[in-house]
Coordinates of C-alpha atoms in Angstrom, one line a residue:
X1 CA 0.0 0.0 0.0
X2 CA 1.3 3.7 -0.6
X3 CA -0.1 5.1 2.3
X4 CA 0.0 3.8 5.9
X5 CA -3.2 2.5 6.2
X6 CA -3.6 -0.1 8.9
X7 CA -5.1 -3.4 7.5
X8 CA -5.0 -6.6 9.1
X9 CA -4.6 -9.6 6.9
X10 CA -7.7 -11.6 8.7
X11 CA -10.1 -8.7 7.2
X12 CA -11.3 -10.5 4.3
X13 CA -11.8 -13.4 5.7
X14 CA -14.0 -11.7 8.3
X15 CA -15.9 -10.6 6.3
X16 CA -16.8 -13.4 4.3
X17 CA -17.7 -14.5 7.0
X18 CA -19.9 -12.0 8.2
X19 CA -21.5 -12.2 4.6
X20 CA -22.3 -15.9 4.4
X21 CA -23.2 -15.8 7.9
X22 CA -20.9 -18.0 9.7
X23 CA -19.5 -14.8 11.3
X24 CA -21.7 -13.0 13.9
X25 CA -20.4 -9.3 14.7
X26 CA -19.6 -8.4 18.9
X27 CA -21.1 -6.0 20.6
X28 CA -19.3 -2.9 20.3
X29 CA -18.0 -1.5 24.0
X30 CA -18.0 2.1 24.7
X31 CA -14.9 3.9 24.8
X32 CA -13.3 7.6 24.2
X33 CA -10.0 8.7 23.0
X34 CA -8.1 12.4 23.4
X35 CA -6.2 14.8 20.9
X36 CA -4.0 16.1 23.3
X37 CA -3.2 19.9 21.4
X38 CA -0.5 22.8 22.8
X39 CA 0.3 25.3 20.9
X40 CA 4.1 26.0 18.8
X41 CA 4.7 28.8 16.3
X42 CA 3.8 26.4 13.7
X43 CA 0.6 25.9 15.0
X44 CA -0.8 23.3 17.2
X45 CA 1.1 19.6 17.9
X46 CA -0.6 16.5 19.0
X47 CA 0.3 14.7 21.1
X48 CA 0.6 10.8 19.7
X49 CA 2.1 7.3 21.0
X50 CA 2.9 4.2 19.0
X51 CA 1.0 1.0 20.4
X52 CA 3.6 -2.0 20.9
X53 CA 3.9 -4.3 17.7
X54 CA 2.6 -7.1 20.1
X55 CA -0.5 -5.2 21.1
X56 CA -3.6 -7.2 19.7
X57 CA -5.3 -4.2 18.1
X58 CA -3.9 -2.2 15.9
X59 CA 0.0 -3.0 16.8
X60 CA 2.3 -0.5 15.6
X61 CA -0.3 2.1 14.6
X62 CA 0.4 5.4 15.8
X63 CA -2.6 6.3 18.2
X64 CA -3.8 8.9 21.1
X65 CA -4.6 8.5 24.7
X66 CA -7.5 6.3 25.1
X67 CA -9.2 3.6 26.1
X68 CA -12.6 1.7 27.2
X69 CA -15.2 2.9 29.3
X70 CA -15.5 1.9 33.3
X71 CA -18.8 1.1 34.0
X72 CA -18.1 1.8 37.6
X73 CA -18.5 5.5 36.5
X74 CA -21.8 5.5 35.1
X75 CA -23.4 5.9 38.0
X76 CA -21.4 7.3 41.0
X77 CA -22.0 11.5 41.0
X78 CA -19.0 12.8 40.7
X79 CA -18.1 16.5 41.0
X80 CA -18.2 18.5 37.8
X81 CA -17.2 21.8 36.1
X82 CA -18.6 22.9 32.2
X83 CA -21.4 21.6 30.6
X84 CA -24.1 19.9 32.3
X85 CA -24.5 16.0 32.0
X86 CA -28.0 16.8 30.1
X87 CA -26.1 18.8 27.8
X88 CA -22.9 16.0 27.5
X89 CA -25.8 13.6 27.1
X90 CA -27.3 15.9 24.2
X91 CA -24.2 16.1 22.3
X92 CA -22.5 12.2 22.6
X93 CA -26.2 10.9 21.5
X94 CA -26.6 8.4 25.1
X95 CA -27.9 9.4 28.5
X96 CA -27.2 11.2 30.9
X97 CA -25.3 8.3 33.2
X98 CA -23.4 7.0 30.0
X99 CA -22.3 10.4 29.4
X100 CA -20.5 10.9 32.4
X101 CA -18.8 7.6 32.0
X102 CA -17.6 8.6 28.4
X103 CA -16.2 12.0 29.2
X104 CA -14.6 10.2 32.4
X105 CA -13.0 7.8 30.3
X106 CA -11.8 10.5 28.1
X107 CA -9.9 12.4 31.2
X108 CA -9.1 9.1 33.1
X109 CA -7.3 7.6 30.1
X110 CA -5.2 11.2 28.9
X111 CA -4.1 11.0 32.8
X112 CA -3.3 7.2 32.5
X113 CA -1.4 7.3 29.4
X114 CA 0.1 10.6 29.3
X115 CA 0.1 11.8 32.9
X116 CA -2.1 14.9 31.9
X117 CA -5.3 15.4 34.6
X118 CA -8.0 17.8 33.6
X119 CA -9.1 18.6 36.5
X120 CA -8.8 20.6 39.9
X121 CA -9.4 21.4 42.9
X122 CA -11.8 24.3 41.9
X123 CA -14.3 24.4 39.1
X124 CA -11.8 27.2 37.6
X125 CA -8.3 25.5 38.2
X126 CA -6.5 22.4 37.1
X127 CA -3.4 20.6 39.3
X128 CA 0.0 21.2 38.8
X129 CA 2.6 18.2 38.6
X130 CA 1.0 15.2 38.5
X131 CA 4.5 13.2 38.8
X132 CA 5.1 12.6 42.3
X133 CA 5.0 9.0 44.3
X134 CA 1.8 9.6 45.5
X135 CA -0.2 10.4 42.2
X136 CA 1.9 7.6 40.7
X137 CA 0.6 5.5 43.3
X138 CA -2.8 6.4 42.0
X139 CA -2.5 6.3 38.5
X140 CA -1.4 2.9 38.9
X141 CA -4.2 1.7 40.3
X142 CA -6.5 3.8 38.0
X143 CA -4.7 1.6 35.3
X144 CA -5.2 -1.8 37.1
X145 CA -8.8 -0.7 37.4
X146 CA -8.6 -1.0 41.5
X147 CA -9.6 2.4 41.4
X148 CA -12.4 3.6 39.8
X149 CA -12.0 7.5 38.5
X150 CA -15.0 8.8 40.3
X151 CA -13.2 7.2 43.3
X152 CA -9.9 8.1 42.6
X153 CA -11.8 12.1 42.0
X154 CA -13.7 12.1 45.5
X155 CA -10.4 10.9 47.1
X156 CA -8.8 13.6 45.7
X157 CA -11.0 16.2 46.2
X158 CA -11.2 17.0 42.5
X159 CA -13.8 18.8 39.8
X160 CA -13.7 17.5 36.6
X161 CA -13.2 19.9 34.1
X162 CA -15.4 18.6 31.4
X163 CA -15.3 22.5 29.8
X164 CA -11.6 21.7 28.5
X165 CA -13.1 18.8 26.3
X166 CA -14.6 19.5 22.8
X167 CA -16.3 16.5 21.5
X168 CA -15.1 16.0 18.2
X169 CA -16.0 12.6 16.3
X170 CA -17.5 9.0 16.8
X171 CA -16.0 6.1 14.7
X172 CA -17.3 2.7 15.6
X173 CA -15.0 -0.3 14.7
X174 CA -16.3 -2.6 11.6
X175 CA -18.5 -5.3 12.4
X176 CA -16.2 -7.8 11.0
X177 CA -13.9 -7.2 13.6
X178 CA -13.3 -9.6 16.5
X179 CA -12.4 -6.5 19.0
X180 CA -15.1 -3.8 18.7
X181 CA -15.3 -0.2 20.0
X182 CA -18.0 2.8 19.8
X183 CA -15.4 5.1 20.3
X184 CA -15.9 9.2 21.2
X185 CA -13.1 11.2 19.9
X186 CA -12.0 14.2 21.8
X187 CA -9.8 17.7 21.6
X188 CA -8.1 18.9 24.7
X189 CA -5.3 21.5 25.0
X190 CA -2.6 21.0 27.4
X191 CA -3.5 22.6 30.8
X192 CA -0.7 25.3 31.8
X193 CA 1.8 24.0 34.0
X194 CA 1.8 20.3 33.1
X195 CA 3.5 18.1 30.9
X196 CA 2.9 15.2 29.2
X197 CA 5.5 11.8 29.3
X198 CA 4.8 8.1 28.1
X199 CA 3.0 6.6 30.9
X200 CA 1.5 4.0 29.1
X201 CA 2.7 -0.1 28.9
X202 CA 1.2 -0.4 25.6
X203 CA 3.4 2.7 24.0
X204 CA 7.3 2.4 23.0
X205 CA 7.0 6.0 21.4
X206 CA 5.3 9.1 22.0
X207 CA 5.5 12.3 20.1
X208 CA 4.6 15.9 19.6
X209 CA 3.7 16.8 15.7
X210 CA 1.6 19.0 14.1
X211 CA -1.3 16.9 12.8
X212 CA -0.3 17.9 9.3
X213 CA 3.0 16.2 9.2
X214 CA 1.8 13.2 10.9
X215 CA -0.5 12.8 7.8
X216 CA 2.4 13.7 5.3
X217 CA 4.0 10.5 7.3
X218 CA 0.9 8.4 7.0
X219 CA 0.9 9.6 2.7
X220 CA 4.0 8.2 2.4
X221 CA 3.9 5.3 4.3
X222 CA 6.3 6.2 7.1
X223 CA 3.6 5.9 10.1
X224 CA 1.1 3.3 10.2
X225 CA -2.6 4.7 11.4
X226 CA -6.3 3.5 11.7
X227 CA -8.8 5.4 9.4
X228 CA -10.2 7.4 12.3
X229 CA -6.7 8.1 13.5
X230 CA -5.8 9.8 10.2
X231 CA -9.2 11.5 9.5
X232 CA -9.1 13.5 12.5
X233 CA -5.7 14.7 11.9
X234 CA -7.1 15.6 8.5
X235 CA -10.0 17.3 10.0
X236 CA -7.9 19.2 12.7
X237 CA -5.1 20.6 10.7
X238 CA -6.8 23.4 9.2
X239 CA -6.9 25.1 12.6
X240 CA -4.4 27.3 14.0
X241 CA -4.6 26.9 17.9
X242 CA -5.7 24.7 20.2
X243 CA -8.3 27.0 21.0
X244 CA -9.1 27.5 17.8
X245 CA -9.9 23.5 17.5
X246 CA -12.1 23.5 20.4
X247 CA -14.5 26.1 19.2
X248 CA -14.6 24.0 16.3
X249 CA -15.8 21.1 18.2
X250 CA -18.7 22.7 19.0
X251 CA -20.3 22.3 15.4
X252 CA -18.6 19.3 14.5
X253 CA -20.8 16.0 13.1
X254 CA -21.0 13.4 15.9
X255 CA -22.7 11.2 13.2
X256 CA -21.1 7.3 14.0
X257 CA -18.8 6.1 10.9
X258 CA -19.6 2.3 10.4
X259 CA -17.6 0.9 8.1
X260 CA -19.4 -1.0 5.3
X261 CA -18.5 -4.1 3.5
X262 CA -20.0 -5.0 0.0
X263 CA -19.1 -8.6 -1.7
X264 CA -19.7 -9.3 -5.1
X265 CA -18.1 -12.3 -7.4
X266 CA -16.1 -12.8 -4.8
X267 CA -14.5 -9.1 -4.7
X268 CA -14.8 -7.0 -1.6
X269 CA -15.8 -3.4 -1.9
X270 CA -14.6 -1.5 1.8
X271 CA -15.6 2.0 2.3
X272 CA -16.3 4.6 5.3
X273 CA -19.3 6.5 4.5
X274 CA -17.8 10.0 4.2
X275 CA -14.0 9.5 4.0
X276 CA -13.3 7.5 0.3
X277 CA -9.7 7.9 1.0
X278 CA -10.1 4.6 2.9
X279 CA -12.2 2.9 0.0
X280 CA -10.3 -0.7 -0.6
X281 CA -11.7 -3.3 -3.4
X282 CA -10.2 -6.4 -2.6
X283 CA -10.0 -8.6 -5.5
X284 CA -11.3 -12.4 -4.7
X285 CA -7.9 -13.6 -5.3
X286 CA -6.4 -11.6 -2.8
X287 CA -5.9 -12.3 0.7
X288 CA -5.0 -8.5 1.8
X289 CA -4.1 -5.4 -0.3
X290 CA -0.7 -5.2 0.1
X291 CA 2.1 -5.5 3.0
X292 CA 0.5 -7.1 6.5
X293 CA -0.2 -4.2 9.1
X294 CA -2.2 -5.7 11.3
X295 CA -1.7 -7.0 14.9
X296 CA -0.5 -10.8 13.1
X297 CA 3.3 -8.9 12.8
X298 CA 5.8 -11.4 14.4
X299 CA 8.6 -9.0 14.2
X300 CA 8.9 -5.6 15.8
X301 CA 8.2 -2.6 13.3
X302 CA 11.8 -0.7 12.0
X303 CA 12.5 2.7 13.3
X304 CA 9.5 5.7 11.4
X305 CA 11.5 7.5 9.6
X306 CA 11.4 10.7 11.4
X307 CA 8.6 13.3 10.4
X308 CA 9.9 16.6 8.5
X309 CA 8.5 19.0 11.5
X310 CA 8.2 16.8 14.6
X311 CA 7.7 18.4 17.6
X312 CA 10.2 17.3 20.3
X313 CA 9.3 15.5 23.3
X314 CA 8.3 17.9 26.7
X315 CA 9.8 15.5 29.3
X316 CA 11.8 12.2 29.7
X317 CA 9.6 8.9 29.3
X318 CA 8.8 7.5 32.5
X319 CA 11.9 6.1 34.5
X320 CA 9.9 2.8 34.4
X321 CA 9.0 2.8 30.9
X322 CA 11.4 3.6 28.4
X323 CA 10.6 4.5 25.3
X324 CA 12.1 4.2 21.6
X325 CA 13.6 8.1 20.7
X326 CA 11.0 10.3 19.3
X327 CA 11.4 11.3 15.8
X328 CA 14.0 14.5 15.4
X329 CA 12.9 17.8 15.8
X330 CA 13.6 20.5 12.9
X331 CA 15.4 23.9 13.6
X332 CA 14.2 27.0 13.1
X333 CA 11.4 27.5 16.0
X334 CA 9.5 24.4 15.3
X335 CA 10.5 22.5 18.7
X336 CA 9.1 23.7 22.6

């Protein structure tokens, strides 16, 4: 493939499958993922990680914070700045209860994989350094789910700043798929005063880039991404600041994109409504449509070539989880 398209070699097969029936689809589970933004001269970065070859989904694929929804937080009140839940509920298309777990997923996971916590002690405030023995001590558990995040918030004493959340897109994973997520995409900007570092077990990089050279890697092959991963970068590189972004997210189509599969004579037609950059017709020959990118690897991926205006890193990775060097930044005021 030219591009850096992520596509499992199973796909086909799945969905055959699916198509004669011998294949039934998994429930989707809720989940929410974050575009970390700050600001550069450039214009805004993103922050991004590269999931572990041996991950199951999507191995090697560059990413952003995020993960699946505890259903723990569905129902305990926790205490909350912004938006009302009504309103949260209004805007993610669920109730009110579901809503609250999504945009607590959303804030849990960008503290769980990148050490950034929106939220403080104060409707109007957010918390400093997040990196001491005690909040590690926390985060940990967060991540071994003996903590739930409404817990972990009332122990704390925190408000949840759902205000410094845009909602930005939903992308639900194919039903031919054996893991399955209804997934709420996110834009944050980095709170003042913290700073992000790879805090997360399933990430051996973690980057800084503006999102449109992240998708001149993805054109040219160079960094492997999921379609929703690369659409939103699309989507989010027109604007110039990380505020700019979030006023965006206020008028941006929440509309789920399904993938759809169409067989016929044994070719398989695979398109997201709305994005026919991702369109594949698999010939009934073919197993895949090109080089194998999906979790299958055996082998861990070569160094990315690094990007032509990669942001460098804010901090070291985490003492107990190094990661692989981040691609180089460029001179001339690029770098933070």
């Amino acid at each position: 493939m030219a591009n850096g398209q992520w596509f499992p070699q199973d796909w086909p097969e799945r969905i055959r499958g699916l198509a004669d029936g011998s294949l039934s689809p998994v429930t989707p589970k809720r989940a929410a993922t974050v575009m970390l933004l700050r600001d550069t001269p450039a214009g805004p970065a993103v922050h991004m990680l590269r999931r572990r070859a041996s991950m199951a989904f999507a191995g090697g694929a560059y990413a952003y914070p995020g993960g699946g929804v505890d259903p723990r937080d569905d129902e305990h009140h926790v205490r909350w700045a912004g938006p009302t839940r009504a309103w949260w509920a209004q805007r993610l298309g669920v109730d009110e209860t579901s809503a609250q777990a999504i945009v607590c997923a959303a804030v849990r996971e960008t503290y769980e994989e990148a050490g950034v916590l929106l939220a403080g002690p104060a409707p109007d405030s957010v918390v400093g350094d997040t990196t001491g023995a005690d909040w590690e001590k926390d985060r940990s558990a967060l991540v071994a789910r003996e903590l739930s995040f409404a817990e972990f918030l009332d122990r704390r004493g925190l408000v949840l700043r759902s205000d410094l959340l845009g909602a930005w897109a939903r992308w639900i994973t194919p039903e031919f798929e054996s893991r399955r997520y209804d997934t709420w995409f996110f834009v944050a900007a980095l709170p003042e005063g913290q700073r992000t570092r790879n805090a997360s077990t399933e990430a051996d990089r973690t980057v800084w880039i503006r999102p449109e050279e992240a998708a001149a890697g993805y054109d040219k092959g160079e960094l492997t991404m999921m379609p929703p991963t690369i659409a939103t970068l699309r989507a989010l590189a027109p604007h110039g600041s990380a505020a700019g972004a979030l006023t965006a997210a206020r008028d941006r189509d929440l509309t789920p994109v399904l993938a759809r599969a169409r067989l016929a004579n044994g070719e398989i037609e695979l398109s997201w409504p709305g994005h026919t950059e991702f369109t594949q017709l698999i010939p009934a020959a073919t197993t895949a449509p090109g080089p194998e990118r999906g979790p299958e690897r055996a082998t861990a991926p070569a160094p990315d070539p690094a990007p032509p205006s990669a942001v460098a890193p804010d901090s070291a990775p985490d003492s107990a989880h190094q990661s692989a060097p981040d691609p180089a930044p460029v001179t001339g005021g690029d770098s933070v």
